[in-house]
């Protein structure tokens, strides 16, 4: 992995391929390894950059005061270091919330948005009492050992029939979660981006697993209705990590969309 110093934090990231820049933002409990299929597949036509957000993977833990805007500004600093002026920005789950905030704060650097299995913030996307219960559980469970943490959170990531290989791959990633990062990312997920959505002016693709239990398809339709001109691609049989469960279809949707934007 590559490492950069951004705002006093050591930030790890993968970079591969050549072409228009495509930045991949993972969800919480995950890190850049969750993008393995996309790093392998999409690097033939894109410069693919996947970071470990501060508080995940090989990156340093951020201070307790870190909020979603701080991650967005840190990402901008990383792109400066990487020599990337603008990019297609793809966010999965919490990474989709971060992608929205990055678009709010650094709109000129966003060529297009791909929002996968994400939210406009838990408290507005999910019905009561789920947001409060989910946040309370995350804050409590941040102190669990990985031997208890992974069995609790892994099953909800998938659709009905994930392969054992896929389960094992994600379990290995989740076992390395950072308690501080998990807690701060969960807190920042309790957000509200509804004011931003009608003002997104870049081409936007929504990619969703049709059996996503953590961010149901109803959330996809909320975002689809709110973001001007947004497209929605639904992946049958996929859950919350649709990029791992249906990588071929996921990558095909992302590739076609981003290339169409680059050509336009």
mmCIF file of C-alpha atoms in Angstrom:
data_model
loop_
_atom_site.group_PDB
_atom_site.id
_atom_site.type_symbol
_atom_site.label_atom_id
_atom_site.label_comp_id
_atom_site.label_asym_id
_atom_site.label_seq_id
_atom_site.Cartn_x
_atom_site.Cartn_y
_atom_site.Cartn_z
ATOM 1 C CA UNK A 1 0.000 0.000 0.000
ATOM 2 C CA UNK A 2 0.920 3.634 -0.433
ATOM 3 C CA UNK A 3 0.921 6.029 2.511
ATOM 4 C CA UNK A 4 0.424 9.778 2.677
ATOM 5 C CA UNK A 5 0.542 12.272 5.518
ATOM 6 C CA UNK A 6 -2.673 14.302 5.478
ATOM 7 C CA UNK A 7 -3.488 16.778 8.210
ATOM 8 C CA UNK A 8 -1.147 15.041 10.602
ATOM 9 C CA UNK A 9 -2.646 11.601 9.946
ATOM 10 C CA UNK A 10 -1.021 8.692 8.138
ATOM 11 C CA UNK A 11 -3.442 7.607 5.408
ATOM 12 C CA UNK A 12 -3.006 4.331 3.524
ATOM 13 C CA UNK A 13 -4.374 3.780 0.040
ATOM 14 C CA UNK A 14 -4.197 1.567 -3.015
ATOM 15 C CA UNK A 15 -3.646 2.988 -6.485
ATOM 16 C CA UNK A 16 -3.697 0.972 -9.670
ATOM 17 C CA UNK A 17 -4.460 1.342 -13.363
ATOM 18 C CA UNK A 18 -4.499 4.228 -15.798
ATOM 19 C CA UNK A 19 -7.258 6.462 -17.094
ATOM 20 C CA UNK A 20 -9.880 8.710 -15.502
ATOM 21 C CA UNK A 21 -9.642 8.686 -11.716
ATOM 22 C CA UNK A 22 -12.148 6.539 -9.829
ATOM 23 C CA UNK A 23 -12.073 6.902 -6.039
ATOM 24 C CA UNK A 24 -13.557 4.093 -3.924
ATOM 25 C CA UNK A 25 -14.826 4.817 -0.404
ATOM 26 C CA UNK A 26 -15.516 1.849 1.860
ATOM 27 C CA UNK A 27 -18.085 1.526 4.622
ATOM 28 C CA UNK A 28 -17.400 1.330 8.337
ATOM 29 C CA UNK A 29 -16.194 -2.039 9.633
ATOM 30 C CA UNK A 30 -14.466 -2.280 6.220
ATOM 31 C CA UNK A 31 -11.300 -0.959 4.588
ATOM 32 C CA UNK A 32 -9.843 -0.761 1.083
ATOM 33 C CA UNK A 33 -9.683 -4.552 0.819
ATOM 34 C CA UNK A 34 -13.448 -4.641 0.346
ATOM 35 C CA UNK A 35 -12.790 -3.206 -3.121
ATOM 36 C CA UNK A 36 -10.577 -6.094 -4.269
ATOM 37 C CA UNK A 37 -12.854 -7.056 -7.220
ATOM 38 C CA UNK A 38 -13.081 -3.460 -8.409
ATOM 39 C CA UNK A 39 -9.345 -2.805 -8.074
ATOM 40 C CA UNK A 40 -8.747 -5.854 -10.237
ATOM 41 C CA UNK A 41 -11.526 -5.294 -12.775
ATOM 42 C CA UNK A 42 -11.780 -1.555 -13.316
ATOM 43 C CA UNK A 43 -8.081 -0.702 -13.400
ATOM 44 C CA UNK A 44 -7.947 -1.567 -17.102
ATOM 45 C CA UNK A 45 -9.736 1.702 -17.942
ATOM 46 C CA UNK A 46 -9.468 3.807 -14.787
ATOM 47 C CA UNK A 47 -6.921 5.002 -12.280
ATOM 48 C CA UNK A 48 -8.539 3.345 -9.276
ATOM 49 C CA UNK A 49 -7.795 4.739 -5.821
ATOM 50 C CA UNK A 50 -9.151 3.029 -2.701
ATOM 51 C CA UNK A 51 -8.240 4.466 0.669
ATOM 52 C CA UNK A 52 -8.321 3.192 4.196
ATOM 53 C CA UNK A 53 -10.276 6.001 5.818
ATOM 54 C CA UNK A 54 -8.685 7.304 9.015
ATOM 55 C CA UNK A 55 -9.886 4.881 11.661
ATOM 56 C CA UNK A 56 -9.760 1.861 9.345
ATOM 57 C CA UNK A 57 -7.274 -0.539 7.808
ATOM 58 C CA UNK A 58 -3.675 0.637 7.832
ATOM 59 C CA UNK A 59 -4.543 4.302 8.357
ATOM 60 C CA UNK A 60 -4.111 6.058 11.685
ATOM 61 C CA UNK A 61 -7.006 6.626 14.040
ATOM 62 C CA UNK A 62 -8.419 10.158 13.935
ATOM 63 C CA UNK A 63 -9.046 12.297 17.014
ATOM 64 C CA UNK A 64 -12.308 11.863 18.892
ATOM 65 C CA UNK A 65 -13.532 15.175 17.458
ATOM 66 C CA UNK A 66 -13.501 13.849 13.863
ATOM 67 C CA UNK A 67 -16.755 14.323 11.944
ATOM 68 C CA UNK A 68 -17.916 13.481 8.428
ATOM 69 C CA UNK A 69 -16.661 16.825 7.088
ATOM 70 C CA UNK A 70 -13.204 16.084 8.449
ATOM 71 C CA UNK A 71 -13.084 12.808 6.519
ATOM 72 C CA UNK A 72 -14.198 14.674 3.380
ATOM 73 C CA UNK A 73 -11.447 17.255 3.789
ATOM 74 C CA UNK A 74 -8.909 14.513 4.516
ATOM 75 C CA UNK A 75 -9.917 12.802 1.276
ATOM 76 C CA UNK A 76 -9.381 16.063 -0.588
ATOM 77 C CA UNK A 77 -5.911 16.280 0.935
ATOM 78 C CA UNK A 78 -5.143 12.729 -0.114
ATOM 79 C CA UNK A 79 -6.187 13.484 -3.690
ATOM 80 C CA UNK A 80 -3.905 16.520 -3.625
ATOM 81 C CA UNK A 81 -1.026 14.271 -2.602
ATOM 82 C CA UNK A 82 -1.945 11.754 -5.295
ATOM 83 C CA UNK A 83 -2.076 14.473 -7.953
ATOM 84 C CA UNK A 84 -5.764 13.914 -8.672
ATOM 85 C CA UNK A 85 -7.674 17.097 -9.452
ATOM 86 C CA UNK A 86 -11.088 15.497 -9.955
ATOM 87 C CA UNK A 87 -12.548 12.010 -10.004
ATOM 88 C CA UNK A 88 -15.542 9.770 -10.230
ATOM 89 C CA UNK A 89 -16.402 9.127 -6.574
ATOM 90 C CA UNK A 90 -17.937 5.814 -5.545
ATOM 91 C CA UNK A 91 -19.069 5.260 -1.965
ATOM 92 C CA UNK A 92 -20.477 2.100 -0.394
ATOM 93 C CA UNK A 93 -22.624 2.293 2.764
ATOM 94 C CA UNK A 94 -20.960 4.846 5.082
ATOM 95 C CA UNK A 95 -18.646 5.601 2.162
ATOM 96 C CA UNK A 96 -21.698 6.798 0.236
ATOM 97 C CA UNK A 97 -22.509 9.241 3.009
ATOM 98 C CA UNK A 98 -18.903 10.427 2.853
ATOM 99 C CA UNK A 99 -19.163 10.765 -0.934
ATOM 100 C CA UNK A 100 -22.183 13.027 -0.489
ATOM 101 C CA UNK A 101 -20.327 15.197 2.024
ATOM 102 C CA UNK A 102 -17.281 15.327 -0.258
ATOM 103 C CA UNK A 103 -19.561 16.533 -3.050
ATOM 104 C CA UNK A 104 -20.982 19.189 -0.732
ATOM 105 C CA UNK A 105 -17.574 20.518 0.323
ATOM 106 C CA UNK A 106 -15.500 19.868 -2.815
ATOM 107 C CA UNK A 107 -18.023 19.868 -5.660
ATOM 108 C CA UNK A 108 -15.532 20.951 -8.321
ATOM 109 C CA UNK A 109 -13.520 17.776 -7.720
ATOM 110 C CA UNK A 110 -16.431 15.409 -8.400
ATOM 111 C CA UNK A 111 -16.960 14.304 -11.997
ATOM 112 C CA UNK A 112 -19.740 11.919 -11.026
ATOM 113 C CA UNK A 113 -21.159 10.136 -7.988
ATOM 114 C CA UNK A 114 -21.854 6.443 -7.558
ATOM 115 C CA UNK A 115 -23.756 5.761 -4.338
ATOM 116 C CA UNK A 116 -24.054 2.097 -3.410
ATOM 117 C CA UNK A 117 -26.214 0.665 -0.622
ATOM 118 C CA UNK A 118 -26.012 3.890 1.348
ATOM 119 C CA UNK A 119 -28.189 6.450 3.114
ATOM 120 C CA UNK A 120 -29.034 10.109 3.422
ATOM 121 C CA UNK A 121 -28.168 9.474 7.069
ATOM 122 C CA UNK A 122 -29.645 6.851 9.367
ATOM 123 C CA UNK A 123 -32.027 9.173 11.158
ATOM 124 C CA UNK A 124 -33.803 10.236 7.964
ATOM 125 C CA UNK A 125 -33.440 7.134 5.788
ATOM 126 C CA UNK A 126 -34.538 4.520 8.308
ATOM 127 C CA UNK A 127 -37.810 4.331 10.252
ATOM 128 C CA UNK A 128 -37.939 4.838 13.995
ATOM 129 C CA UNK A 129 -36.711 3.381 16.281
ATOM 130 C CA UNK A 130 -34.010 1.818 14.073
ATOM 131 C CA UNK A 131 -31.617 4.813 13.927
ATOM 132 C CA UNK A 132 -31.391 5.259 17.694
ATOM 133 C CA UNK A 133 -31.163 1.534 18.331
ATOM 134 C CA UNK A 134 -28.498 1.054 15.680
ATOM 135 C CA UNK A 135 -26.339 3.901 16.949
ATOM 136 C CA UNK A 136 -26.630 2.739 20.556
ATOM 137 C CA UNK A 137 -25.655 -0.797 19.545
ATOM 138 C CA UNK A 138 -22.639 0.423 17.575
ATOM 139 C CA UNK A 139 -21.378 2.587 20.419
ATOM 140 C CA UNK A 140 -21.765 -0.330 22.804
ATOM 141 C CA UNK A 141 -20.270 -2.931 20.475
ATOM 142 C CA UNK A 142 -17.177 -0.899 19.582
ATOM 143 C CA UNK A 143 -15.508 -2.447 22.621
ATOM 144 C CA UNK A 144 -16.240 -6.049 21.614
ATOM 145 C CA UNK A 145 -13.334 -8.350 20.752
ATOM 146 C CA UNK A 146 -13.315 -9.290 17.084
ATOM 147 C CA UNK A 147 -14.278 -12.861 17.999
ATOM 148 C CA UNK A 148 -17.669 -11.480 19.078
ATOM 149 C CA UNK A 149 -17.877 -8.452 16.799
ATOM 150 C CA UNK A 150 -17.601 -10.292 13.495
ATOM 151 C CA UNK A 151 -20.307 -12.935 14.157
ATOM 152 C CA UNK A 152 -22.683 -10.170 15.240
ATOM 153 C CA UNK A 153 -22.246 -7.857 12.255
ATOM 154 C CA UNK A 154 -21.227 -10.139 9.397
ATOM 155 C CA UNK A 155 -24.587 -11.842 8.645
ATOM 156 C CA UNK A 156 -26.428 -8.563 8.029
ATOM 157 C CA UNK A 157 -23.999 -7.614 5.279
ATOM 158 C CA UNK A 158 -25.170 -10.234 2.805
ATOM 159 C CA UNK A 159 -28.111 -11.297 0.715
ATOM 160 C CA UNK A 160 -29.555 -14.773 0.883
ATOM 161 C CA UNK A 161 -26.754 -16.897 -0.541
ATOM 162 C CA UNK A 162 -23.242 -15.484 -0.268
ATOM 163 C CA UNK A 163 -20.473 -17.873 -1.172
ATOM 164 C CA UNK A 164 -18.301 -19.144 1.649
ATOM 165 C CA UNK A 165 -15.344 -17.471 -0.025
ATOM 166 C CA UNK A 166 -17.122 -14.113 0.083
ATOM 167 C CA UNK A 167 -18.135 -14.601 3.713
ATOM 168 C CA UNK A 168 -14.594 -15.505 4.693
ATOM 169 C CA UNK A 169 -13.126 -12.568 2.797
ATOM 170 C CA UNK A 170 -15.363 -10.023 4.494
ATOM 171 C CA UNK A 171 -14.972 -11.670 7.896
ATOM 172 C CA UNK A 172 -11.212 -11.258 7.604
ATOM 173 C CA UNK A 173 -11.604 -7.569 6.800
ATOM 174 C CA UNK A 174 -14.076 -6.937 9.610
ATOM 175 C CA UNK A 175 -11.857 -8.701 12.146
ATOM 176 C CA UNK A 176 -9.401 -5.819 11.762
ATOM 177 C CA UNK A 177 -11.923 -3.097 12.627
ATOM 178 C CA UNK A 178 -10.699 -0.132 14.679
ATOM 179 C CA UNK A 179 -12.882 0.514 17.749
ATOM 180 C CA UNK A 180 -12.350 4.286 17.572
ATOM 181 C CA UNK A 181 -13.032 4.442 13.848
ATOM 182 C CA UNK A 182 -16.103 2.237 14.182
ATOM 183 C CA UNK A 183 -17.527 4.440 16.911
ATOM 184 C CA UNK A 184 -16.859 7.716 15.094
ATOM 185 C CA UNK A 185 -18.135 6.450 11.751
ATOM 186 C CA UNK A 186 -21.303 5.145 13.389
ATOM 187 C CA UNK A 187 -21.860 8.510 15.050
ATOM 188 C CA UNK A 188 -21.343 10.325 11.749
ATOM 189 C CA UNK A 189 -23.837 7.984 10.067
ATOM 190 C CA UNK A 190 -26.532 9.526 12.235
ATOM 191 C CA UNK A 191 -26.739 12.403 9.796
ATOM 192 C CA UNK A 192 -29.098 14.199 7.433
ATOM 193 C CA UNK A 193 -28.059 15.021 3.866
ATOM 194 C CA UNK A 194 -31.565 15.716 2.553
ATOM 195 C CA UNK A 195 -30.706 19.378 1.976
ATOM 196 C CA UNK A 196 -27.853 18.362 -0.311
ATOM 197 C CA UNK A 197 -29.605 15.801 -2.502
ATOM 198 C CA UNK A 198 -31.709 18.181 -4.686
ATOM 199 C CA UNK A 199 -28.603 20.305 -5.233
ATOM 200 C CA UNK A 200 -26.334 17.563 -6.551
ATOM 201 C CA UNK A 201 -25.430 18.707 -10.047
ATOM 202 C CA UNK A 202 -23.160 15.892 -11.202
ATOM 203 C CA UNK A 203 -24.303 12.686 -12.912
ATOM 204 C CA UNK A 204 -25.281 10.196 -10.211
ATOM 205 C CA UNK A 205 -25.708 6.433 -10.286
ATOM 206 C CA UNK A 206 -27.314 4.486 -7.450
ATOM 207 C CA UNK A 207 -26.353 0.810 -7.190
ATOM 208 C CA UNK A 208 -28.332 -1.330 -4.769
ATOM 209 C CA UNK A 209 -28.702 -4.910 -3.719
ATOM 210 C CA UNK A 210 -32.375 -5.774 -3.822
ATOM 211 C CA UNK A 211 -32.182 -7.689 -0.526
ATOM 212 C CA UNK A 212 -30.027 -5.197 1.374
ATOM 213 C CA UNK A 213 -31.140 -5.550 4.994
ATOM 214 C CA UNK A 214 -29.125 -2.624 6.382
ATOM 215 C CA UNK A 215 -30.151 -0.063 3.770
ATOM 216 C CA UNK A 216 -33.349 -1.380 2.188
ATOM 217 C CA UNK A 217 -34.363 -0.702 -1.387
ATOM 218 C CA UNK A 218 -36.826 1.900 -0.100
ATOM 219 C CA UNK A 219 -33.804 4.079 0.700
ATOM 220 C CA UNK A 220 -32.591 3.755 -2.883
ATOM 221 C CA UNK A 221 -35.940 5.025 -4.115
ATOM 222 C CA UNK A 222 -35.773 7.957 -1.671
ATOM 223 C CA UNK A 223 -32.407 8.997 -3.081
ATOM 224 C CA UNK A 224 -33.514 8.327 -6.653
ATOM 225 C CA UNK A 225 -36.470 10.661 -6.207
ATOM 226 C CA UNK A 226 -34.393 13.366 -4.509
ATOM 227 C CA UNK A 227 -31.273 13.578 -6.714
ATOM 228 C CA UNK A 228 -31.940 15.251 -10.083
ATOM 229 C CA UNK A 229 -31.421 12.881 -13.002
ATOM 230 C CA UNK A 230 -30.120 10.024 -10.867
ATOM 231 C CA UNK A 231 -30.087 6.523 -12.339
ATOM 232 C CA UNK A 232 -30.850 3.422 -10.276
ATOM 233 C CA UNK A 233 -29.341 -0.014 -10.942
ATOM 234 C CA UNK A 234 -30.726 -2.862 -8.830
ATOM 235 C CA UNK A 235 -28.654 -6.011 -8.377
ATOM 236 C CA UNK A 236 -30.828 -9.096 -7.812
ATOM 237 C CA UNK A 237 -29.896 -11.271 -4.865
ATOM 238 C CA UNK A 238 -27.310 -8.873 -3.458
ATOM 239 C CA UNK A 239 -27.288 -7.493 0.056
ATOM 240 C CA UNK A 240 -25.385 -4.606 1.634
ATOM 241 C CA UNK A 241 -22.009 -5.401 0.043
ATOM 242 C CA UNK A 242 -23.297 -5.699 -3.501
ATOM 243 C CA UNK A 243 -19.813 -5.046 -4.873
ATOM 244 C CA UNK A 244 -18.584 -8.309 -3.319
ATOM 245 C CA UNK A 245 -21.707 -10.385 -3.868
ATOM 246 C CA UNK A 246 -22.332 -9.446 -7.509
ATOM 247 C CA UNK A 247 -18.985 -8.016 -8.633
ATOM 248 C CA UNK A 248 -19.418 -8.627 -12.358
ATOM 249 C CA UNK A 249 -22.748 -6.819 -12.557
ATOM 250 C CA UNK A 250 -21.644 -4.133 -10.110
ATOM 251 C CA UNK A 251 -18.500 -3.416 -12.108
ATOM 252 C CA UNK A 252 -20.376 -3.413 -15.403
ATOM 253 C CA UNK A 253 -22.811 -0.788 -14.115
ATOM 254 C CA UNK A 254 -20.016 1.393 -12.731
ATOM 255 C CA UNK A 255 -17.869 1.045 -15.842
ATOM 256 C CA UNK A 256 -20.633 1.927 -18.288
ATOM 257 C CA UNK A 257 -21.770 4.885 -16.211
ATOM 258 C CA UNK A 258 -18.340 6.404 -15.576
ATOM 259 C CA UNK A 259 -17.213 5.965 -19.171
ATOM 260 C CA UNK A 260 -20.386 7.649 -20.406
ATOM 261 C CA UNK A 261 -19.661 10.607 -18.134
ATOM 262 C CA UNK A 262 -16.010 10.759 -19.203
ATOM 263 C CA UNK A 263 -16.989 10.765 -22.884
ATOM 264 C CA UNK A 264 -19.663 13.390 -22.361
#
